[in-house]
mmCIF file with all atom_site columns, C-alpha atoms in Angstrom:
data_model
loop_
_atom_site.group_PDB
_atom_site.id
_atom_site.type_symbol
_atom_site.label_atom_id
_atom_site.label_alt_id
_atom_site.label_comp_id
_atom_site.label_asym_id
_atom_site.label_entity_id
_atom_site.label_seq_id
_atom_site.pdbx_PDB_ins_code
_atom_site.Cartn_x
_atom_site.Cartn_y
_atom_site.Cartn_z
_atom_site.occupancy
_atom_site.B_iso_or_equiv
_atom_site.pdbx_formal_charge
_atom_site.auth_seq_id
_atom_site.auth_comp_id
_atom_site.auth_asym_id
_atom_site.auth_atom_id
_atom_site.pdbx_PDB_model_num
ATOM 1   C CA . MET A 1 1   ? -8.661  2.398   24.164  1.00 0.00 ? 244 MET A CA 1
ATOM 2   C CA . LYS A 1 2   ? -9.065  3.247   20.542  1.00 0.00 ? 245 LYS A CA 1
ATOM 3   C CA . PHE A 1 3   ? -6.438  3.299   17.788  1.00 0.00 ? 246 PHE A CA 1
ATOM 4   C CA . LYS A 1 4   ? -5.705  5.011   14.502  1.00 0.00 ? 247 LYS A CA 1
ATOM 5   C CA . MET A 1 5   ? -3.135  3.221   12.350  1.00 0.00 ? 248 MET A CA 1
ATOM 6   C CA . ASP A 1 6   ? -0.417  5.789   12.258  1.00 0.00 ? 249 ASP A CA 1
ATOM 7   C CA . HIS A 1 7   ? 2.391   3.898   9.969   1.00 0.00 ? 250 HIS A CA 1
ATOM 8   C CA . ILE A 1 8   ? 4.056   0.747   8.523   1.00 0.00 ? 251 ILE A CA 1
ATOM 9   C CA . VAL A 1 9   ? 7.753   0.714   8.087   1.00 0.00 ? 252 VAL A CA 1
ATOM 10  C CA . ILE A 1 10  ? 9.085   -1.684  5.077   1.00 0.00 ? 253 ILE A CA 1
ATOM 11  C CA . ASN A 1 11  ? 12.669  -2.270  5.135   1.00 0.00 ? 254 ASN A CA 1
ATOM 12  C CA . THR A 1 12  ? 13.548  -2.119  1.459   1.00 0.00 ? 255 THR A CA 1
ATOM 13  C CA . VAL A 1 13  ? 16.689  -3.354  -0.629  1.00 0.00 ? 256 VAL A CA 1
ATOM 14  C CA . ASP A 1 14  ? 16.123  -1.378  -3.755  1.00 0.00 ? 257 ASP A CA 1
ATOM 15  C CA . ILE A 1 15  ? 14.638  1.968   -2.496  1.00 0.00 ? 258 ILE A CA 1
ATOM 16  C CA . GLU A 1 16  ? 14.216  3.539   -5.924  1.00 0.00 ? 259 GLU A CA 1
ATOM 17  C CA . THR A 1 17  ? 11.951  0.721   -6.824  1.00 0.00 ? 260 THR A CA 1
ATOM 18  C CA . MET A 1 18  ? 10.153  0.589   -4.201  1.00 0.00 ? 261 MET A CA 1
ATOM 19  C CA . LEU A 1 19  ? 9.172   4.168   -4.385  1.00 0.00 ? 262 LEU A CA 1
ATOM 20  C CA . HIS A 1 20  ? 8.357   3.990   -8.195  1.00 0.00 ? 263 HIS A CA 1
ATOM 21  C CA . PHE A 1 21  ? 6.046   1.182   -7.456  1.00 0.00 ? 264 PHE A CA 1
ATOM 22  C CA . TYR A 1 22  ? 4.253   3.008   -4.492  1.00 0.00 ? 265 TYR A CA 1
ATOM 23  C CA . THR A 1 23  ? 4.208   6.215   -6.121  1.00 0.00 ? 266 THR A CA 1
ATOM 24  C CA . ASN A 1 24  ? 3.332   5.346   -9.729  1.00 0.00 ? 267 ASN A CA 1
ATOM 25  C CA . ILE A 1 25  ? 1.549   1.859   -9.375  1.00 0.00 ? 268 ILE A CA 1
ATOM 26  C CA . LEU A 1 26  ? -0.280  2.390   -6.721  1.00 0.00 ? 269 LEU A CA 1
ATOM 27  C CA . GLU A 1 27  ? -0.429  6.192   -7.049  1.00 0.00 ? 270 GLU A CA 1
ATOM 28  C CA . LEU A 1 28  ? 0.127   7.007   -3.356  1.00 0.00 ? 271 LEU A CA 1
ATOM 29  C CA . PRO A 1 29  ? 1.291   10.331  -2.698  1.00 0.00 ? 272 PRO A CA 1
ATOM 30  C CA . GLY A 1 30  ? 5.100   10.601  -2.076  1.00 0.00 ? 273 GLY A CA 1
ATOM 31  C CA . GLU A 1 31  ? 6.384   12.383  1.663   1.00 0.00 ? 274 GLU A CA 1
ATOM 32  C CA . ARG A 1 32  ? 9.878   13.819  1.864   1.00 0.00 ? 275 ARG A CA 1
ATOM 33  C CA . ILE A 1 33  ? 11.093  12.159  -1.435  1.00 0.00 ? 276 ILE A CA 1
ATOM 34  C CA . GLU A 1 34  ? 13.736  15.223  -2.433  1.00 0.00 ? 277 GLU A CA 1
ATOM 35  C CA . GLU A 1 35  ? 14.154  15.859  1.098   1.00 0.00 ? 278 GLU A CA 1
ATOM 36  C CA . PHE A 1 36  ? 15.463  12.204  1.684   1.00 0.00 ? 279 PHE A CA 1
ATOM 37  C CA . HIS A 1 37  ? 17.576  12.356  -2.174  1.00 0.00 ? 280 HIS A CA 1
ATOM 38  C CA . ASP A 1 38  ? 18.919  15.479  -0.665  1.00 0.00 ? 281 ASP A CA 1
ATOM 39  C CA . HIS A 1 39  ? 20.239  13.206  2.215   1.00 0.00 ? 282 HIS A CA 1
ATOM 40  C CA . GLN A 1 40  ? 18.253  15.557  4.913   1.00 0.00 ? 283 GLN A CA 1
ATOM 41  C CA . VAL A 1 41  ? 15.837  12.444  5.969   1.00 0.00 ? 284 VAL A CA 1
ATOM 42  C CA . PRO A 1 42  ? 16.712  9.230   6.749   1.00 0.00 ? 285 PRO A CA 1
ATOM 43  C CA . PHE A 1 43  ? 13.963  7.782   4.573   1.00 0.00 ? 286 PHE A CA 1
ATOM 44  C CA . PRO A 1 44  ? 10.983  8.584   2.295   1.00 0.00 ? 287 PRO A CA 1
ATOM 45  C CA . SER A 1 45  ? 7.255   7.722   3.306   1.00 0.00 ? 288 SER A CA 1
ATOM 46  C CA . VAL A 1 46  ? 4.186   7.414   0.954   1.00 0.00 ? 289 VAL A CA 1
ATOM 47  C CA . ARG A 1 47  ? 0.919   8.479   2.069   1.00 0.00 ? 290 ARG A CA 1
ATOM 48  C CA . ILE A 1 48  ? -2.020  5.971   2.077   1.00 0.00 ? 291 ILE A CA 1
ATOM 49  C CA . THR A 1 49  ? -5.001  8.514   4.456   1.00 0.00 ? 292 THR A CA 1
ATOM 50  C CA . VAL A 1 50  ? -4.766  11.612  6.335   1.00 0.00 ? 293 VAL A CA 1
ATOM 51  C CA . ASP A 1 51  ? -3.916  9.506   9.257   1.00 0.00 ? 294 ASP A CA 1
ATOM 52  C CA . SER A 1 52  ? -1.324  6.739   7.822   1.00 0.00 ? 295 SER A CA 1
ATOM 53  C CA . ILE A 1 53  ? 1.481   6.225   5.881   1.00 0.00 ? 296 ILE A CA 1
ATOM 54  C CA . ILE A 1 54  ? 4.521   4.111   4.883   1.00 0.00 ? 297 ILE A CA 1
ATOM 55  C CA . ASP A 1 55  ? 7.875   4.012   5.705   1.00 0.00 ? 298 ASP A CA 1
ATOM 56  C CA . LEU A 1 56  ? 10.046  3.076   3.467   1.00 0.00 ? 299 LEU A CA 1
ATOM 57  C CA . PHE A 1 57  ? 13.436  2.325   4.832   1.00 0.00 ? 300 PHE A CA 1
ATOM 58  C CA . PRO A 1 58  ? 16.408  1.920   2.812   1.00 0.00 ? 301 PRO A CA 1
ATOM 59  C CA . LYS A 1 59  ? 18.934  -0.633  3.349   1.00 0.00 ? 302 LYS A CA 1
ATOM 60  C CA . GLY A 1 60  ? 21.603  1.538   5.608   1.00 0.00 ? 303 GLY A CA 1
ATOM 61  C CA . LEU A 1 61  ? 18.737  1.706   7.950   1.00 0.00 ? 304 LEU A CA 1
ATOM 62  C CA . TRP A 1 62  ? 18.329  -1.911  9.078   1.00 0.00 ? 305 TRP A CA 1
ATOM 63  C CA . GLU A 1 63  ? 21.113  -3.948  7.238   1.00 0.00 ? 306 GLU A CA 1
ATOM 64  C CA . ASN A 1 64  ? 23.478  -3.687  10.250  1.00 0.00 ? 307 ASN A CA 1
ATOM 65  C CA . ASP A 1 65  ? 20.717  -4.470  12.744  1.00 0.00 ? 308 ASP A CA 1
ATOM 66  C CA . LYS A 1 66  ? 20.677  -7.962  14.555  1.00 0.00 ? 309 LYS A CA 1
ATOM 67  C CA . PRO A 1 67  ? 18.305  -10.454 12.634  1.00 0.00 ? 310 PRO A CA 1
ATOM 68  C CA . GLU A 1 68  ? 15.831  -10.606 15.548  1.00 0.00 ? 311 GLU A CA 1
ATOM 69  C CA . ASN A 1 69  ? 15.486  -6.984  15.467  1.00 0.00 ? 312 ASN A CA 1
ATOM 70  C CA . VAL A 1 70  ? 14.883  -6.232  11.709  1.00 0.00 ? 313 VAL A CA 1
ATOM 71  C CA . CYS A 1 71  ? 11.823  -7.955  11.095  1.00 0.00 ? 314 CYS A CA 1
ATOM 72  C CA . ARG A 1 72  ? 9.418   -11.308 11.887  1.00 0.00 ? 315 ARG A CA 1
ATOM 73  C CA . PRO A 1 73  ? 8.028   -13.305 8.949   1.00 0.00 ? 316 PRO A CA 1
ATOM 74  C CA . ASN A 1 74  ? 4.806   -12.831 10.919  1.00 0.00 ? 317 ASN A CA 1
ATOM 75  C CA . LEU A 1 75  ? 3.076   -10.265 8.398   1.00 0.00 ? 318 LEU A CA 1
ATOM 76  C CA . ASN A 1 76  ? 1.122   -11.913 5.901   1.00 0.00 ? 319 ASN A CA 1
ATOM 77  C CA . HIS A 1 77  ? 0.182   -9.223  3.979   1.00 0.00 ? 320 HIS A CA 1
ATOM 78  C CA . PHE A 1 78  ? -1.651  -5.630  4.266   1.00 0.00 ? 321 PHE A CA 1
ATOM 79  C CA . CYS A 1 79  ? -4.851  -4.396  2.754   1.00 0.00 ? 322 CYS A CA 1
ATOM 80  C CA . LEU A 1 80  ? -5.659  -0.846  1.477   1.00 0.00 ? 323 LEU A CA 1
ATOM 81  C CA . SER A 1 81  ? -9.190  -0.162  0.032   1.00 0.00 ? 324 SER A CA 1
ATOM 82  C CA . THR A 1 82  ? -10.785 2.077   -2.230  1.00 0.00 ? 325 THR A CA 1
ATOM 83  C CA . ASN A 1 83  ? -13.555 2.776   -4.722  1.00 0.00 ? 326 ASN A CA 1
ATOM 84  C CA . LYS A 1 84  ? -14.670 0.467   -7.306  1.00 0.00 ? 327 LYS A CA 1
ATOM 85  C CA . ALA A 1 85  ? -13.496 2.558   -10.096 1.00 0.00 ? 328 ALA A CA 1
ATOM 86  C CA . GLU A 1 86  ? -9.787  3.130   -8.663  1.00 0.00 ? 329 GLU A CA 1
ATOM 87  C CA . TRP A 1 87  ? -9.751  -0.599  -8.078  1.00 0.00 ? 330 TRP A CA 1
ATOM 88  C CA . GLU A 1 88  ? -10.624 -1.558  -11.513 1.00 0.00 ? 331 GLU A CA 1
ATOM 89  C CA . LEU A 1 89  ? -7.815  1.172   -12.719 1.00 0.00 ? 332 LEU A CA 1
ATOM 90  C CA . LEU A 1 90  ? -5.761  -0.566  -10.490 1.00 0.00 ? 333 LEU A CA 1
ATOM 91  C CA . GLN A 1 91  ? -6.103  -3.687  -12.287 1.00 0.00 ? 334 GLN A CA 1
ATOM 92  C CA . LYS A 1 92  ? -5.328  -2.351  -15.484 1.00 0.00 ? 335 LYS A CA 1
ATOM 93  C CA . ARG A 1 93  ? -2.243  -0.695  -14.261 1.00 0.00 ? 336 ARG A CA 1
ATOM 94  C CA . LEU A 1 94  ? -0.907  -3.848  -12.688 1.00 0.00 ? 337 LEU A CA 1
ATOM 95  C CA . ASN A 1 95  ? -1.701  -5.652  -16.364 1.00 0.00 ? 338 ASN A CA 1
ATOM 96  C CA . ASN A 1 96  ? 0.103   -2.997  -18.065 1.00 0.00 ? 339 ASN A CA 1
ATOM 97  C CA . ASN A 1 97  ? 3.331   -2.951  -16.073 1.00 0.00 ? 340 ASN A CA 1
ATOM 98  C CA . ASP A 1 98  ? 3.095   -7.058  -15.853 1.00 0.00 ? 341 ASP A CA 1
ATOM 99  C CA . ILE A 1 99  ? 2.752   -7.209  -12.139 1.00 0.00 ? 342 ILE A CA 1
ATOM 100 C CA . ALA A 1 100 ? 0.773   -10.631 -11.171 1.00 0.00 ? 343 ALA A CA 1
ATOM 101 C CA . ILE A 1 101 ? -2.279  -11.022 -9.579  1.00 0.00 ? 344 ILE A CA 1
ATOM 102 C CA . ASP A 1 102 ? -1.909  -13.468 -7.151  1.00 0.00 ? 345 ASP A CA 1
ATOM 103 C CA . ASP A 1 103 ? -5.236  -14.115 -5.829  1.00 0.00 ? 346 ASP A CA 1
ATOM 104 C CA . GLY A 1 104 ? -8.487  -12.616 -6.936  1.00 0.00 ? 347 GLY A CA 1
ATOM 105 C CA . PRO A 1 105 ? -11.119 -11.073 -7.284  1.00 0.00 ? 348 PRO A CA 1
ATOM 106 C CA . VAL A 1 106 ? -11.952 -12.787 -4.545  1.00 0.00 ? 349 VAL A CA 1
ATOM 107 C CA . LYS A 1 107 ? -14.686 -11.695 -2.077  1.00 0.00 ? 350 LYS A CA 1
ATOM 108 C CA . ARG A 1 108 ? -13.426 -11.533 1.891   1.00 0.00 ? 351 ARG A CA 1
ATOM 109 C CA . TRP A 1 109 ? -14.020 -9.927  4.701   1.00 0.00 ? 352 TRP A CA 1
ATOM 110 C CA . GLY A 1 110 ? -12.340 -6.858  6.149   1.00 0.00 ? 353 GLY A CA 1
ATOM 111 C CA . ALA A 1 111 ? -12.535 -3.949  8.653   1.00 0.00 ? 354 ALA A CA 1
ATOM 112 C CA . HIS A 1 112 ? -16.017 -2.419  6.923   1.00 0.00 ? 355 HIS A CA 1
ATOM 113 C CA . GLY A 1 113 ? -17.181 -5.907  6.110   1.00 0.00 ? 356 GLY A CA 1
ATOM 114 C CA . ALA A 1 114 ? -16.909 -8.318  3.001   1.00 0.00 ? 357 ALA A CA 1
ATOM 115 C CA . GLY A 1 115 ? -15.420 -6.691  -0.168  1.00 0.00 ? 358 GLY A CA 1
ATOM 116 C CA . ILE A 1 116 ? -13.734 -7.698  -3.210  1.00 0.00 ? 359 ILE A CA 1
ATOM 117 C CA . SER A 1 117 ? -10.287 -8.155  -3.223  1.00 0.00 ? 360 SER A CA 1
ATOM 118 C CA . ILE A 1 118 ? -6.829  -9.005  -5.231  1.00 0.00 ? 361 ILE A CA 1
ATOM 119 C CA . TYR A 1 119 ? -3.539  -9.769  -3.913  1.00 0.00 ? 362 TYR A CA 1
ATOM 120 C CA . PHE A 1 120 ? -0.392  -8.961  -5.757  1.00 0.00 ? 363 PHE A CA 1
ATOM 121 C CA . ARG A 1 121 ? 2.993   -8.506  -4.592  1.00 0.00 ? 364 ARG A CA 1
ATOM 122 C CA . ASP A 1 122 ? 5.380   -5.173  -4.611  1.00 0.00 ? 365 ASP A CA 1
ATOM 123 C CA . PRO A 1 123 ? 8.815   -5.215  -5.995  1.00 0.00 ? 366 PRO A CA 1
ATOM 124 C CA . GLU A 1 124 ? 10.873  -7.058  -2.832  1.00 0.00 ? 367 GLU A CA 1
ATOM 125 C CA . GLN A 1 125 ? 7.727   -9.631  -2.535  1.00 0.00 ? 368 GLN A CA 1
ATOM 126 C CA . ASN A 1 126 ? 5.393   -7.985  0.064   1.00 0.00 ? 369 ASN A CA 1
ATOM 127 C CA . VAL A 1 127 ? 2.071   -9.026  -0.368  1.00 0.00 ? 370 VAL A CA 1
ATOM 128 C CA . ILE A 1 128 ? -0.527  -6.128  -0.808  1.00 0.00 ? 371 ILE A CA 1
ATOM 129 C CA . GLU A 1 129 ? -4.046  -6.541  -0.953  1.00 0.00 ? 372 GLU A CA 1
ATOM 130 C CA . VAL A 1 130 ? -6.441  -3.992  -2.408  1.00 0.00 ? 373 VAL A CA 1
ATOM 131 C CA . ARG A 1 131 ? -10.165 -4.109  -2.422  1.00 0.00 ? 374 ARG A CA 1
ATOM 132 C CA . TYR A 1 132 ? -13.260 -2.311  -2.420  1.00 0.00 ? 375 TYR A CA 1
ATOM 133 C CA . TYR A 1 133 ? -16.379 -2.619  -0.393  1.00 0.00 ? 376 TYR A CA 1
ATOM 134 C CA . GLU A 1 134 ? -19.568 -3.817  -2.598  1.00 0.00 ? 377 GLU A CA 1
ATOM 135 C CA . SER A 1 135 ? -22.011 -0.882  -0.120  1.00 0.00 ? 378 SER A CA 1
ATOM 136 C CA . ASP A 1 136 ? -18.956 1.880   -1.199  1.00 0.00 ? 379 ASP A CA 1
ATOM 137 C CA . GLU A 1 137 ? -21.035 5.290   -1.268  1.00 0.00 ? 380 GLU A CA 1
ATOM 138 C CA . ALA A 1 138 ? -18.812 6.487   -3.461  1.00 0.00 ? 381 ALA A CA 1
ATOM 139 C CA . ASP A 1 139 ? -19.609 4.323   -6.591  1.00 0.00 ? 382 ASP A CA 1
ATOM 140 C CA . LYS A 1 140 ? -23.320 4.908   -5.792  1.00 0.00 ? 383 LYS A CA 1
ATOM 141 C CA . PRO A 1 141 ? -24.761 8.121   -7.724  1.00 0.00 ? 384 PRO A CA 1
ATOM 142 C CA . CYS A 1 142 ? -25.316 11.009  -5.869  1.00 0.00 ? 385 CYS A CA 1
ATOM 143 C CA . MET A 1 143 ? -29.316 11.637  -5.385  1.00 0.00 ? 386 MET A CA 1
ATOM 144 C CA . LEU A 1 144 ? -29.809 15.075  -4.739  1.00 0.00 ? 387 LEU A CA 1
ATOM 145 C CA . ASN A 1 145 ? -33.571 16.757  -3.932  1.00 0.00 ? 388 ASN A CA 1
ATOM 146 C CA . SER A 1 146 ? -34.850 12.894  -4.021  1.00 0.00 ? 389 SER A CA 1
#
């Protein structure tokens, strides 16, 4: 059986702070934000790739759920990958916005082998790993006609 990651859902307490973080600090494109603000949809999302998004659930969607249905403390972190240049720019944005790097840069194993990672937290303390792979083709010069 083959799968692709479709979405992750993060329950939020302060939806606007979280939207700002994911769209401005991580620079992920927002989805349905205007519709959310106009009360046309129950939650906004941010796009990771063509195939995957993060849904940001406002407190009203989950605050009355039974604790066992809200979440379980099993998620350690999630990881986003990018190229080295974007990774370096992200480190600068984190620093410029006084967002601490909890760990890294450190070499860790991931979906495409060993990569260089940093770990930090969003405004509601979810741990995010962002990495680049040393063999990332995007970081190599284009050698046309060679």
